[in-house]
XYZ file of C-alpha atoms in Angstrom:
740
model
C -25.970 4.055 -14.041
C -26.335 2.135 -10.788
C -23.286 0.288 -9.526
C -23.846 -3.123 -7.925
C -20.421 -3.274 -6.277
C -20.187 -2.952 -2.536
C -16.405 -2.868 -2.738
C -14.775 0.534 -2.664
C -13.128 1.473 -5.976
C -9.801 2.206 -4.259
C -8.297 -0.964 -2.789
C -5.859 1.014 -1.481
C 14.550 3.704 22.840
C 15.908 5.407 24.680
C 16.258 9.075 25.505
C 17.942 10.580 28.504
C 15.522 12.109 30.971
C 16.321 15.719 30.149
C 15.700 15.195 26.405
C 12.413 13.464 27.093
C 11.268 16.330 29.323
C 12.175 18.943 26.716
C 10.201 17.219 23.986
C 7.274 16.612 26.350
C 7.199 20.324 27.212
C 7.245 21.172 23.497
C 4.372 18.822 22.811
C 2.133 20.212 25.539
C 3.154 23.786 24.676
C 1.909 23.253 21.118
C -1.343 21.870 22.485
C -1.707 24.818 24.886
C -1.037 27.372 22.131
C -3.688 25.748 19.989
C -6.197 25.998 22.836
C -5.436 29.677 23.321
C -5.581 30.629 19.658
C -8.957 29.298 18.567
C -12.189 28.251 20.253
C -13.710 24.859 19.529
C -16.427 24.892 16.920
C -19.865 23.523 17.787
C -20.102 22.146 14.258
C -17.200 19.773 14.806
C -17.830 16.379 13.251
C -17.030 14.142 16.165
C -17.151 10.931 14.144
C -14.003 12.075 12.341
C -12.089 11.953 15.632
C -11.868 8.173 15.476
C -9.603 8.378 12.435
C -7.300 10.686 14.413
C -6.140 7.631 16.382
C -3.541 6.852 13.739
C -3.565 9.999 11.596
C -0.032 10.692 12.826
C 1.335 7.686 10.947
C -1.208 7.271 8.123
C -1.025 9.030 4.781
C -3.317 10.019 1.925
C -2.955 10.682 -1.798
C -1.318 14.043 -1.086
C 1.690 12.245 0.388
C 4.376 11.010 -2.054
C 4.419 7.497 -0.609
C 3.201 4.221 -2.119
C 0.290 2.731 -0.168
C -2.834 0.591 -0.302
C -5.919 0.837 1.923
C -8.257 -1.988 2.880
C -11.491 -1.532 4.815
C -13.711 -4.058 6.549
C -16.134 -4.238 3.601
C -13.344 -5.440 1.337
C -12.341 -8.372 3.539
C -15.600 -9.377 5.236
C -16.586 -11.984 2.637
C -13.212 -13.766 3.044
C -12.949 -13.333 6.813
C -13.683 -16.965 7.610
C -10.813 -17.785 9.979
C -7.589 -17.228 8.049
C -4.990 -14.813 9.437
C -4.582 -11.178 8.370
C -1.518 -11.884 6.123
C -3.575 -14.389 4.099
C -6.375 -11.838 3.717
C -3.780 -9.416 2.309
C -2.197 -11.948 -0.049
C -3.488 -10.304 -3.233
C -2.021 -6.848 -2.578
C 0.923 -5.631 -4.704
C 4.398 -7.019 -3.836
C 2.955 -9.174 -1.039
C 3.927 -12.831 -0.524
C 2.391 -14.866 2.292
C 2.969 -18.290 3.772
C 1.483 -20.665 6.331
C 3.334 -23.286 8.403
C 0.202 -25.447 8.692
C -0.521 -24.983 4.980
C -4.059 -23.603 5.255
C -3.669 -20.043 6.573
C -4.577 -20.754 10.185
C -1.966 -20.820 12.953
C 1.533 -19.554 12.219
C 1.489 -17.370 9.101
C 3.912 -14.851 7.637
C 4.080 -11.960 5.195
C 6.840 -10.507 3.008
C 6.654 -7.214 1.139
C 9.099 -6.310 -1.646
C 11.176 -9.299 -0.543
C 11.517 -8.064 3.047
C 10.505 -10.578 5.692
C 7.978 -9.972 8.469
C 10.642 -8.826 10.956
C 11.294 -5.845 8.660
C 7.620 -4.884 8.213
C 6.621 -2.361 10.860
C 3.244 -3.258 12.404
C 1.147 -0.913 14.554
C -2.319 -1.182 16.123
C -3.920 2.242 16.605
C -0.411 3.675 16.312
C 0.961 1.353 19.036
C 3.911 -0.871 17.994
C 3.035 -4.551 17.689
C 6.303 -6.111 16.437
C 8.059 -8.132 19.123
C 10.798 -5.862 20.498
C 13.563 -8.484 20.476
C 12.891 -10.625 17.413
C 11.150 -7.738 15.586
C 8.808 -10.370 14.163
C 5.020 -10.372 14.120
C 3.191 -13.381 15.529
C -0.308 -13.210 14.088
C -1.214 -16.476 15.835
C -1.401 -14.461 19.068
C -4.279 -12.407 17.584
C -6.667 -14.930 16.020
C -9.650 -13.404 14.207
C -8.338 -9.882 14.798
C -9.648 -8.950 11.355
C -13.157 -9.081 12.853
C -12.265 -6.087 15.046
C -10.613 -3.938 12.381
C -12.050 -0.817 10.803
C -9.302 -0.482 8.202
C -5.733 -1.409 7.240
C -3.121 0.673 5.455
C -0.046 -0.935 3.897
C 2.737 1.526 3.035
C 5.406 -0.015 0.818
C 9.032 1.037 1.077
C 10.152 3.176 4.013
C 6.829 5.010 4.181
C 6.182 7.860 6.597
C 7.571 8.043 10.140
C 5.984 5.513 12.442
C 6.399 4.165 15.955
C 8.447 1.082 16.774
C 11.066 -0.657 14.659
C 12.015 0.924 11.336
C 10.165 -0.073 8.167
C 12.593 -1.742 5.751
C 10.091 -3.186 3.317
C 6.745 -1.845 4.426
C 4.703 -0.572 7.335
C 1.272 -1.933 8.160
C -0.969 0.068 10.452
C -4.319 -1.164 11.657
C -7.234 0.817 13.070
C -9.630 -1.060 15.322
C -13.418 -0.726 15.136
C -15.021 2.692 15.169
C -17.705 3.346 17.723
C -21.323 2.722 16.752
C -24.070 5.294 17.262
C -26.749 2.613 17.554
C -26.807 -0.753 19.287
C -25.971 -3.728 17.117
C -24.516 -7.203 17.142
C -23.222 -10.004 14.971
C -22.961 -13.773 15.203
C -20.596 -15.410 12.714
C -19.862 -19.079 12.243
C -17.713 -20.748 9.611
C -16.137 -24.104 8.926
C -14.468 -26.143 6.259
C -11.567 -28.353 5.258
C -9.151 -29.873 7.793
C -11.837 -29.669 10.469
C -11.460 -25.882 10.554
C -14.098 -23.796 12.287
C -14.557 -20.281 13.660
C -17.207 -18.951 16.008
C -17.455 -15.215 16.635
C -19.852 -13.050 18.614
C -19.767 -9.235 18.460
C -21.884 -6.581 20.167
C -22.177 -2.836 20.652
C -24.449 -0.905 22.997
C -24.327 2.106 20.710
C -23.864 5.573 22.158
C -25.794 5.651 25.425
C -27.208 9.120 26.165
C -30.432 10.914 26.884
C -30.670 12.638 23.502
C -31.295 10.274 20.611
C -30.217 12.857 18.024
C -26.929 13.623 19.784
C -23.731 11.896 18.620
C -22.352 11.944 22.150
C -22.228 9.506 25.027
C -20.692 6.202 26.061
C -20.398 3.026 24.049
C -19.269 -0.455 25.052
C -18.411 -2.961 22.326
C -16.775 -6.347 22.272
C -15.998 -9.599 20.502
C -15.276 -13.196 21.466
C -13.806 -15.714 19.009
C -12.861 -19.382 19.063
C -10.929 -20.963 16.172
C -9.797 -24.535 15.711
C -8.174 -26.384 12.848
C -6.304 -29.640 12.293
C -4.174 -28.002 9.589
C -3.126 -29.408 6.222
C 0.201 -30.670 7.566
C 0.107 -33.686 9.895
C -0.749 -32.697 13.482
C -0.375 -28.978 12.646
C -3.407 -28.253 14.774
C -4.475 -24.884 16.146
C -6.607 -24.153 19.190
C -7.071 -20.390 19.303
C -9.143 -18.041 21.427
C -9.355 -14.256 21.349
C -11.311 -11.355 22.770
C -11.776 -7.643 22.172
C -13.444 -5.165 24.553
C -13.722 -1.451 23.913
C -15.194 1.392 25.936
C -15.641 4.733 24.191
C -16.620 8.163 25.441
C -17.644 10.698 22.795
C -17.923 14.320 23.848
C -18.358 17.552 21.948
C -14.665 17.744 21.156
C -13.267 14.618 22.813
C -12.920 10.964 22.048
C -11.585 8.664 24.760
C -11.120 4.968 24.089
C -10.095 2.219 26.476
C -9.320 -1.105 24.806
C -8.497 -4.543 26.149
C -7.836 -7.323 23.652
C -5.747 -10.420 23.357
C -5.481 -14.043 22.431
C -4.440 -17.442 23.668
C -2.992 -20.010 21.295
C -1.982 -23.631 21.383
C -0.516 -24.895 18.125
C 1.219 -28.159 17.368
C 4.660 -27.317 16.008
C 5.065 -27.560 12.240
C 8.148 -25.458 11.574
C 10.491 -28.352 10.741
C 9.487 -28.521 7.092
C 10.387 -31.474 4.864
C 13.148 -32.329 2.409
C 12.750 -32.640 -1.366
C 12.303 -36.434 -1.354
C 9.572 -36.290 1.290
C 7.906 -33.443 -0.592
C 7.401 -35.833 -3.500
C 6.317 -38.852 -1.468
C 4.478 -37.448 1.575
C 3.682 -33.731 1.395
C 1.954 -33.556 4.770
C 4.681 -35.293 6.789
C 5.663 -33.534 10.017
C 8.717 -34.684 11.972
C 7.958 -32.542 15.014
C 7.620 -34.634 18.172
C 8.982 -37.811 16.563
C 10.932 -40.165 18.833
C 11.757 -43.861 19.244
C 10.336 -45.591 22.321
C 12.072 -48.270 24.403
C 10.740 -50.979 22.087
C 12.158 -49.355 18.937
C 8.818 -48.061 17.682
C 8.481 -44.635 16.015
C 6.091 -42.472 17.980
C 5.067 -38.813 18.153
C 4.923 -36.794 21.333
C 1.349 -35.554 21.667
C 2.219 -32.228 23.314
C 4.923 -30.920 20.984
C 3.129 -27.588 21.118
C 3.562 -23.850 21.234
C 1.539 -22.175 24.003
C 1.283 -18.431 24.431
C -1.088 -15.800 25.774
C -0.841 -12.111 24.976
C -3.034 -9.357 26.436
C -3.063 -5.742 25.249
C -4.280 -2.657 27.087
C -4.614 0.702 25.318
C -5.963 4.077 26.411
C -6.410 6.799 23.780
C -7.438 10.418 24.285
C -8.191 12.450 21.169
C -9.034 16.128 21.536
C -10.480 18.303 18.775
C -9.108 21.653 19.931
C -10.369 23.636 16.955
C -11.210 23.220 13.312
C -7.472 23.146 12.654
C -5.883 21.533 15.719
C -6.285 18.121 17.286
C -4.115 16.083 19.630
C -3.765 12.421 20.494
C -2.235 10.913 23.620
C -2.079 7.163 24.239
C -0.763 4.808 26.895
C -0.346 1.091 26.403
C 0.727 -2.111 28.131
C 1.162 -5.597 26.686
C 1.677 -8.735 28.739
C 2.908 -11.880 27.063
C 3.732 -15.222 28.610
C 4.079 -18.734 27.248
C 6.302 -21.597 26.211
C 6.879 -24.268 23.635
C 7.401 -27.866 24.640
C 9.721 -30.404 22.972
C 10.562 -34.074 23.292
C 14.376 -34.324 22.971
C 16.100 -37.647 22.310
C 19.508 -38.561 23.706
C 20.113 -35.185 25.346
C 23.329 -34.738 27.303
C 22.710 -34.307 31.039
C 25.287 -31.526 31.218
C 23.498 -29.451 28.555
C 20.453 -29.214 30.783
C 22.152 -28.740 34.147
C 21.294 -32.268 35.274
C 23.394 -34.712 37.254
C 22.700 -38.417 36.502
C 22.151 -40.892 39.306
C 23.882 -43.728 37.446
C 26.495 -43.925 34.698
C 24.338 -42.558 31.894
C 25.588 -39.384 30.200
C 22.441 -38.702 28.179
C 18.719 -39.208 28.384
C 15.457 -38.582 26.584
C 13.709 -35.619 28.144
C 10.912 -33.114 27.719
C 11.767 -29.440 27.944
C 9.839 -26.192 28.011
C 11.355 -22.931 26.784
C 9.553 -19.941 28.296
C 9.051 -16.282 27.475
C 7.656 -13.858 30.043
C 7.642 -10.275 28.813
C 6.176 -6.844 29.414
C 5.928 -3.995 26.927
C 4.622 -0.564 27.889
C 4.867 3.076 26.960
C 3.186 6.090 25.410
C 2.598 7.637 21.991
C 1.547 11.226 21.312
C 0.909 13.607 18.449
C -0.434 17.057 17.582
C -1.951 17.762 14.184
C -2.512 21.170 12.574
C -4.408 21.257 9.298
C -5.629 24.093 7.106
C -6.074 24.587 3.372
C -2.339 24.644 2.639
C -0.592 22.935 5.551
C -0.981 19.577 7.246
C 1.533 19.394 10.111
C 2.028 16.501 12.531
C 4.410 16.523 15.475
C 4.592 13.355 17.534
C 6.580 10.515 18.940
C 6.670 7.619 21.356
C 8.602 6.166 24.269
C 8.366 2.426 24.924
C 10.119 -0.122 27.103
C 10.358 -3.894 26.825
C 11.376 -6.298 29.594
C 11.687 -9.964 28.697
C 12.665 -13.083 30.605
C 13.852 -16.209 28.763
C 14.143 -19.423 30.750
C 13.924 -23.179 30.290
C 12.669 -26.089 32.376
C 13.070 -29.860 32.091
C 9.744 -31.375 33.143
C 10.527 -35.079 32.492
C 13.602 -37.268 31.936
C 13.764 -40.976 31.101
C 16.729 -41.612 33.406
C 16.840 -40.447 36.997
C 18.714 -37.290 37.902
C 20.086 -35.901 41.129
C 18.731 -32.493 40.098
C 15.151 -31.425 40.635
C 12.972 -31.504 37.540
C 11.459 -28.107 36.907
C 14.637 -26.237 37.799
C 15.683 -23.660 35.224
C 18.602 -24.837 33.110
C 18.985 -21.331 31.706
C 17.648 -18.001 32.935
C 18.199 -14.937 30.731
C 16.821 -11.432 30.776
C 16.700 -8.581 28.263
C 15.505 -4.979 28.211
C 14.959 -2.601 25.339
C 13.957 1.051 25.365
C 12.827 2.746 22.175
C 12.060 6.453 21.832
C 11.353 8.537 18.768
C 10.259 12.065 17.888
C 9.113 13.199 14.465
C 7.734 16.196 12.643
C 6.175 15.855 9.214
C 4.280 18.214 6.997
C 2.449 18.439 3.695
C 2.553 22.001 2.368
C 0.636 23.160 -0.715
C 3.177 25.284 -2.605
C 0.721 26.075 -5.406
C -2.511 24.777 -6.884
C -0.615 21.884 -8.442
C 2.489 21.299 -6.311
C 2.718 20.150 -2.702
C 5.865 19.532 -0.664
C 6.310 16.741 1.892
C 8.940 16.793 4.628
C 9.406 14.297 7.444
C 12.153 14.263 10.074
C 12.515 11.598 12.743
C 15.100 10.925 15.427
C 15.048 7.539 17.132
C 17.089 6.199 20.032
C 17.300 2.494 20.900
C 19.049 0.878 23.861
C 19.189 -2.924 24.034
C 20.654 -5.041 26.835
C 20.714 -8.839 26.902
C 22.608 -11.595 28.623
C 22.432 -15.212 27.481
C 24.576 -18.129 26.320
C 23.467 -17.550 22.720
C 23.931 -13.777 22.491
C 26.571 -13.248 25.155
C 26.492 -9.893 26.906
C 24.860 -7.225 24.744
C 24.711 -3.558 25.680
C 24.156 -1.508 22.531
C 22.820 1.985 22.015
C 21.754 3.351 18.622
C 20.793 6.864 17.576
C 19.125 7.063 14.168
C 18.201 10.098 12.094
C 15.602 9.342 9.430
C 14.822 12.202 6.987
C 12.182 11.999 4.254
C 11.271 14.499 1.560
C 9.078 14.512 -1.533
C 6.977 16.397 -4.081
C 3.438 15.799 -5.319
C 2.490 17.348 -8.696
C -1.113 17.391 -9.948
C -0.927 17.397 -13.732
C -4.699 17.839 -13.839
C -7.762 16.658 -11.910
C -7.094 13.036 -12.880
C -3.304 12.646 -12.980
C -0.722 13.059 -10.225
C 2.982 12.277 -10.206
C 5.186 12.176 -7.127
C 8.791 11.681 -6.119
C 10.204 10.959 -2.692
C 13.418 10.135 -0.900
C 13.424 8.446 2.496
C 16.134 7.143 4.778
C 15.609 4.435 7.368
C 17.910 2.861 9.930
C 17.315 -0.289 11.883
C 18.957 -2.092 14.782
C 19.818 -5.846 14.809
C 17.427 -8.273 16.488
C 18.178 -10.789 19.237
C 19.017 -13.690 16.909
C 21.456 -11.518 14.939
C 23.694 -11.350 18.011
C 24.009 -15.151 18.177
C 26.216 -15.157 15.065
C 28.702 -12.460 16.061
C 28.664 -8.685 16.191
C 25.964 -7.488 13.794
C 25.865 -3.946 12.434
C 22.789 -1.738 12.184
C 21.450 -1.434 8.655
C 20.711 1.656 6.582
C 18.293 2.110 3.676
C 17.961 4.952 1.157
C 14.639 4.634 -0.653
C 13.830 6.534 -3.879
C 10.239 6.361 -5.185
C 8.733 7.785 -8.385
C 5.004 7.340 -8.858
C 1.990 8.169 -11.013
C -1.634 8.079 -9.864
C -4.573 8.169 -12.281
C -8.136 8.507 -11.000
C -11.227 8.636 -13.192
C -14.846 7.686 -12.613
C -14.318 4.177 -13.949
C -10.692 3.411 -13.186
C -7.808 3.997 -10.816
C -4.191 3.299 -11.718
C -1.043 3.438 -9.602
C 2.444 3.049 -11.054
C 5.537 3.165 -8.844
C 9.216 2.789 -9.668
C 11.516 2.348 -6.682
C 15.198 1.995 -5.905
C 16.063 0.811 -2.402
C 19.788 1.014 -1.676
C 21.010 -0.753 1.471
C 24.131 -0.583 3.569
C 24.786 -3.604 5.820
C 21.372 -5.061 5.039
C 20.517 -7.950 7.360
C 19.216 -10.473 4.840
C 17.869 -13.930 5.514
C 20.518 -16.624 5.114
C 17.897 -19.308 4.570
C 18.923 -21.157 7.733
C 16.800 -21.546 10.859
C 17.636 -21.539 14.556
C 16.845 -24.569 16.743
C 13.425 -23.059 17.439
C 12.542 -22.390 13.798
C 13.452 -18.688 13.714
C 15.001 -17.408 10.445
C 18.649 -16.369 10.735
C 20.145 -13.261 9.098
C 23.527 -11.774 8.242
C 24.948 -8.405 7.203
C 25.789 -8.412 3.474
C 27.430 -5.027 2.947
C 25.979 -3.293 -0.119
C 22.740 -4.465 -1.727
C 19.733 -3.034 -3.520
C 16.170 -3.626 -4.671
C 15.049 -2.056 -7.953
C 11.450 -2.475 -8.987
C 8.270 -1.415 -10.741
C 4.796 -1.841 -9.233
C 1.521 -1.399 -11.090
C -1.971 -1.841 -9.650
C -5.373 -0.801 -10.922
C -9.101 -0.820 -10.251
C -11.103 -0.954 -13.475
C -14.902 -0.836 -13.629
C -15.598 -2.644 -16.885
C -19.338 -2.183 -16.332
C -21.751 -1.793 -13.447
C -21.384 -5.557 -12.846
C -17.743 -6.276 -13.592
C -14.700 -5.078 -11.658
C -11.078 -5.905 -12.484
C -8.241 -5.322 -9.969
C -4.860 -6.433 -11.395
C -1.418 -5.761 -9.956
C 2.132 -6.733 -10.848
C 5.532 -6.099 -9.286
C 8.738 -6.580 -11.267
C 11.990 -6.297 -9.353
C 15.698 -6.962 -9.303
C 17.121 -7.749 -5.850
C 20.892 -8.084 -5.549
C 23.687 -8.517 -3.044
C 26.732 -6.680 -4.398
C 30.181 -8.292 -4.239
C 28.925 -11.137 -2.070
C 31.533 -13.342 -0.350
C 30.909 -16.914 0.790
C 32.937 -19.420 2.807
C 33.206 -22.410 0.457
C 35.419 -25.485 0.852
C 37.359 -23.694 3.571
C 38.094 -20.620 1.423
C 36.483 -17.190 1.195
C 35.137 -16.920 -2.359
C 33.743 -13.881 -4.157
C 30.473 -14.700 -5.931
C 29.969 -11.205 -7.356
C 26.367 -10.019 -7.474
C 23.880 -12.609 -6.214
C 20.138 -12.678 -5.686
C 18.849 -11.697 -2.255
C 17.170 -14.606 -0.500
C 13.357 -14.856 -0.647
C 13.044 -12.039 -3.188
C 11.137 -13.158 -6.306
C 11.563 -11.000 -9.395
C 7.864 -11.244 -10.300
C 4.848 -11.036 -7.981
C 1.445 -10.569 -9.608
C -2.149 -10.687 -8.452
C -5.606 -10.169 -9.845
C -9.204 -10.058 -8.695
C -12.086 -10.413 -11.129
C -15.430 -9.642 -9.499
C -18.874 -10.191 -10.997
C -21.880 -8.762 -9.162
C -25.095 -9.644 -11.000
C -27.070 -7.925 -8.230
C -26.431 -5.799 -5.151
C -26.562 -8.834 -2.868
C -24.682 -11.444 -4.896
C -20.976 -11.375 -5.735
C -18.495 -13.775 -7.348
C -14.742 -13.188 -7.245
C -11.778 -15.046 -8.702
C -8.541 -14.121 -6.922
C -5.263 -15.088 -8.583
C -1.676 -14.932 -7.352
C 1.575 -15.613 -9.182
C 4.921 -15.651 -7.365
C 8.043 -16.111 -9.463
C 11.036 -18.299 -8.736
C 13.070 -17.259 -5.710
C 16.215 -18.412 -3.944
C 16.140 -19.390 -0.275
C 19.832 -18.506 0.153
C 22.187 -15.834 -1.125
C 24.616 -17.934 -3.208
C 22.270 -18.738 -6.141
C 22.564 -22.458 -5.512
C 20.251 -24.642 -7.597
C 19.416 -26.540 -4.415
C 18.092 -23.347 -2.860
C 15.541 -22.601 -5.584
C 11.918 -22.254 -4.582
C 9.852 -22.826 -7.751
C 7.323 -20.300 -8.996
C 3.638 -20.946 -8.360
C 0.243 -19.735 -9.555
C -2.873 -20.214 -7.415
C -6.505 -19.182 -7.744
C -9.254 -18.783 -5.155
C -13.013 -18.496 -5.615
C -15.048 -16.304 -3.283
C -18.850 -16.203 -3.373
C -21.030 -14.059 -1.116
C -24.769 -13.545 -0.876
C -26.353 -11.113 1.560
C -30.046 -10.999 2.466
C -31.432 -7.771 3.888
C -34.176 -8.691 6.348
C -36.622 -6.619 8.371
C -37.369 -9.085 11.125
C -35.015 -10.357 13.846
C -31.808 -9.806 11.902
C -30.702 -6.758 9.979
C -28.930 -8.900 7.396
C -27.711 -12.439 6.773
C -24.443 -12.935 4.875
C -23.502 -16.275 3.313
C -19.851 -16.651 2.245
C -17.923 -19.430 0.516
C -14.188 -19.429 -0.117
C -12.579 -22.147 -2.236
C -8.807 -21.895 -1.833
C -6.433 -23.202 -4.499
C -9.277 -23.842 -6.878
C -7.100 -25.709 -9.416
C -5.494 -27.942 -6.746
C -1.980 -26.686 -7.493
C 0.848 -28.410 -5.637
C 3.046 -25.574 -4.487
C 5.470 -24.468 -1.794
C 5.433 -20.864 -0.555
C 8.313 -20.989 1.918
C 11.316 -23.040 2.964
C 14.835 -22.935 4.330
C 18.352 -23.504 3.054
C 21.554 -24.354 4.893
C 25.188 -25.097 4.171
C 27.655 -27.104 6.235
C 31.239 -28.335 6.028
C 31.500 -32.083 5.500
C 34.659 -33.056 7.421
C 33.452 -36.476 8.609
C 33.471 -38.290 5.273
C 36.409 -36.229 3.980
C 38.945 -36.005 6.838
C 41.568 -33.391 6.209
C 39.530 -31.829 3.400
C 36.720 -29.312 3.866
C 33.897 -29.684 1.373
C 30.880 -27.394 1.619
C 27.572 -29.259 1.393
C 24.051 -27.873 1.366
C 20.439 -28.864 1.882
C 16.943 -27.447 1.832
C 13.557 -27.813 3.506
C 10.080 -26.894 2.300
C 6.691 -25.885 3.681
C 4.020 -27.300 1.359
C 0.673 -25.542 1.083
C -2.724 -27.184 0.888
C -4.369 -28.274 -2.331
C -7.994 -27.400 -3.021
C -9.856 -26.674 0.221
C -12.808 -24.597 1.321
C -14.337 -22.484 4.060
C -17.987 -21.514 4.306
C -19.714 -19.225 6.757
C -22.828 -17.371 7.791
C -22.982 -14.014 9.570
C -26.138 -12.774 11.266
C -26.270 -9.038 11.972
C -28.867 -7.508 14.244
C-alpha cells in the first residue's frame, strides 16, 4: 500500500600543556595505526562521511540514551521565520517561550524543566552555548533552520559532548550536506505583526570533470533577512544572517570550510508585565519608558539590543578504512555588540561622572558592551565493526570576553567625557575534555555501552558584580548502560550517567556558588513495527547542589540561580508515531514528572525557615504534545499540532503568587507542493496558523521576593511579586518556496 506521507516515521578547560600533548599524541597514534593496518577501500561511500562530522557526539538506537531526531523534511513546512526552539516545541518534555510573543527575536527552550543554560548546544560538534552565561541566544542565528540537515535532541545527560555539561538535554545540529548537483531555492514568507522572511539559497553541486563521480568541490550558501514588529508593543526584530560553505570531496576525504553568522537588532521586551497589566493591556512594554521635561510619558526609540556574531569552522574527515575514520576541526567565533538603555535619575557617581553644577543625578543613555572571542579544536577517531563501535575524542576551547559600559548622553552637563567607560571588565575561560565511548555487542541480543569523560575548566573574571574569580574545576563523567533486544521489534535499555557542571558568570554575583552534580538513571523501551513506533522512558535525575532558577532576573533580564543542596526529577516520557492508514499519521507524546527541592530553606520575615520539599521552579509536572497529520495526496498535507503545559511555579517556595497557569494551544499547518518540469523543480506553499483557538496564555515569567522595611520600620516582612510574558493570540505565517 502506497504511503502519502513525506514525513519520516521516526520523529526522533583547561589542561596543562603536558597533558594536552599526551592526549594529542594518543589521538594521532590511533589514526596512524589505523592507516597502517588496513588500506582504504575503493567502494567507500563518500556521502556517508558528512554524517561523521558529529558522529562522535550523536547516538543511535543501539545506545541506551533517550533521544529524538528531526530532519529538514520534518520542519520545512513550518520554517517560516520562527526560531529553532519554536520549531521544536512539540517534542517530548520541551517547553518554549518567546519574549516578543510570536516566536521571532529572543526565544528560549527548557527540557525536563532545565532552562536553556543547562541544555548543551553544538553545531557540527562545536560548542555554541555562551561560555560565561552558558545560555543560547538563538536571535544571533536567525533562520539557521534553513541551513540544517538534521537535529538530534538527547534528553537527560546523554552521551559525552563538547562544551558545558548537559543537565537537562543536549541538542546537536548538523549543517547542510553537500549537493552532487547544482540547485537553488528562493523562499519568502510573511504574516501577522508585519513579520516577513526572505531567503535565498544556492549550491554549485560537485564541480568535476566526471559527471558520474561523487568527487570534487562544492560551494553553497544562504542569505536571509527577517523582520517583525512582534506581538508585544515595540518588540521589533531586524535580523540578518548568512551561511557560506565550501566542500571538497575526495575518494576518502571530506573537507568543509564554513562561515556563517547573524546580525540582530531587537527592541527590548524582557521587562514583562504584572498581573493587573496582564488583564488590562497584555501587549504593554515598559522598556524605554521615561518622563520628559514637560511631564509627558515617552518611550526611547532606541532601547535596543544590538549584536553581531560570526562563526568560522574547518572540518577534515578522513575515511581511513571500512572500519576507521577520523575527524579534526578548528573553529573561531567573534561576537560583539551592546544593548542601549534610557536611565532616569541616575546618580552621577554610579557612572563615573562629575557634575558641572549641584545636581547629583541625571537622565542618561548608556550602552553595555560585550566583545568576545571563542576559539579551539575538536577531534575524534571512530572504529566500527560488526560488534564494536568505539569513539575516542575531545576538545580544547578558549573564551576571552570584554565587558564594558559607555554613557553616550546625559541631560545635565558633566565634567567627564561622554563615551568614557564607566566599567571595564575582562574574563577568560578555558575548557578541555577527553572522552572514550563504546558500544559493544555482547551477544545477538545484548549490547554494552560505556562512556568515560574527563573535563577541566578554568574561569577567571574581574568585575564589580562578580568580584575576583579564579576557579578551576576537574570533572569526571562516567556513563554505562545495556541494550537488550527482546526480539526484532522490542528493545529495552538501562543506563546510568553522571554529569558535573560549573557555575556561570551570574552565579558569582550572589556569593560563592558550588559546582553541581547529577546522577541520571534511565530505563527505556523501544517498539518498532511497520505501522508504529513507541518509546517509553522512566528517569530519575538526582542532583547535588543543583543551580536552580530563583525566578528573579538581573538588571539586564538574565535569570538568576542558586544552589539548593539535594533535589531530584522523577519522570515518565512516552512518545509514538502511529500510521493509522496511508493518509493518517498520529504522533502523540506525554511527559509526567515530579521535580522537588529537598529540605529547602528560605529567608522569610528575617528568619531562616525550613519549607521541606518544594517544587523546583519552572518545572511543570505534565507536558504533552500531539501532531495529527492528514495527507490526502502526496503533495497536500494538513497537520494539527497541540501542546499542553501544566501548572508550574516560577519560584522555589510554592507561593501562590508564583504560579504560572497551565495552557493548551493548537496550531494548524497546511502545505502543498507542486512538482514542475519547467523553470523550477518544485513550488511549495505553506501556511501556519499559530494558536488556532486564540488562547490567552503565558509561557514564561519571573518571581521575586523582598523585605519590606520601609512601611514596617523595625519589623522585617517578606513580600513578593511576579511578572509575565504573554504570548500572541491567533496569528499566521504563509510562505512560498521555489526550488530550482
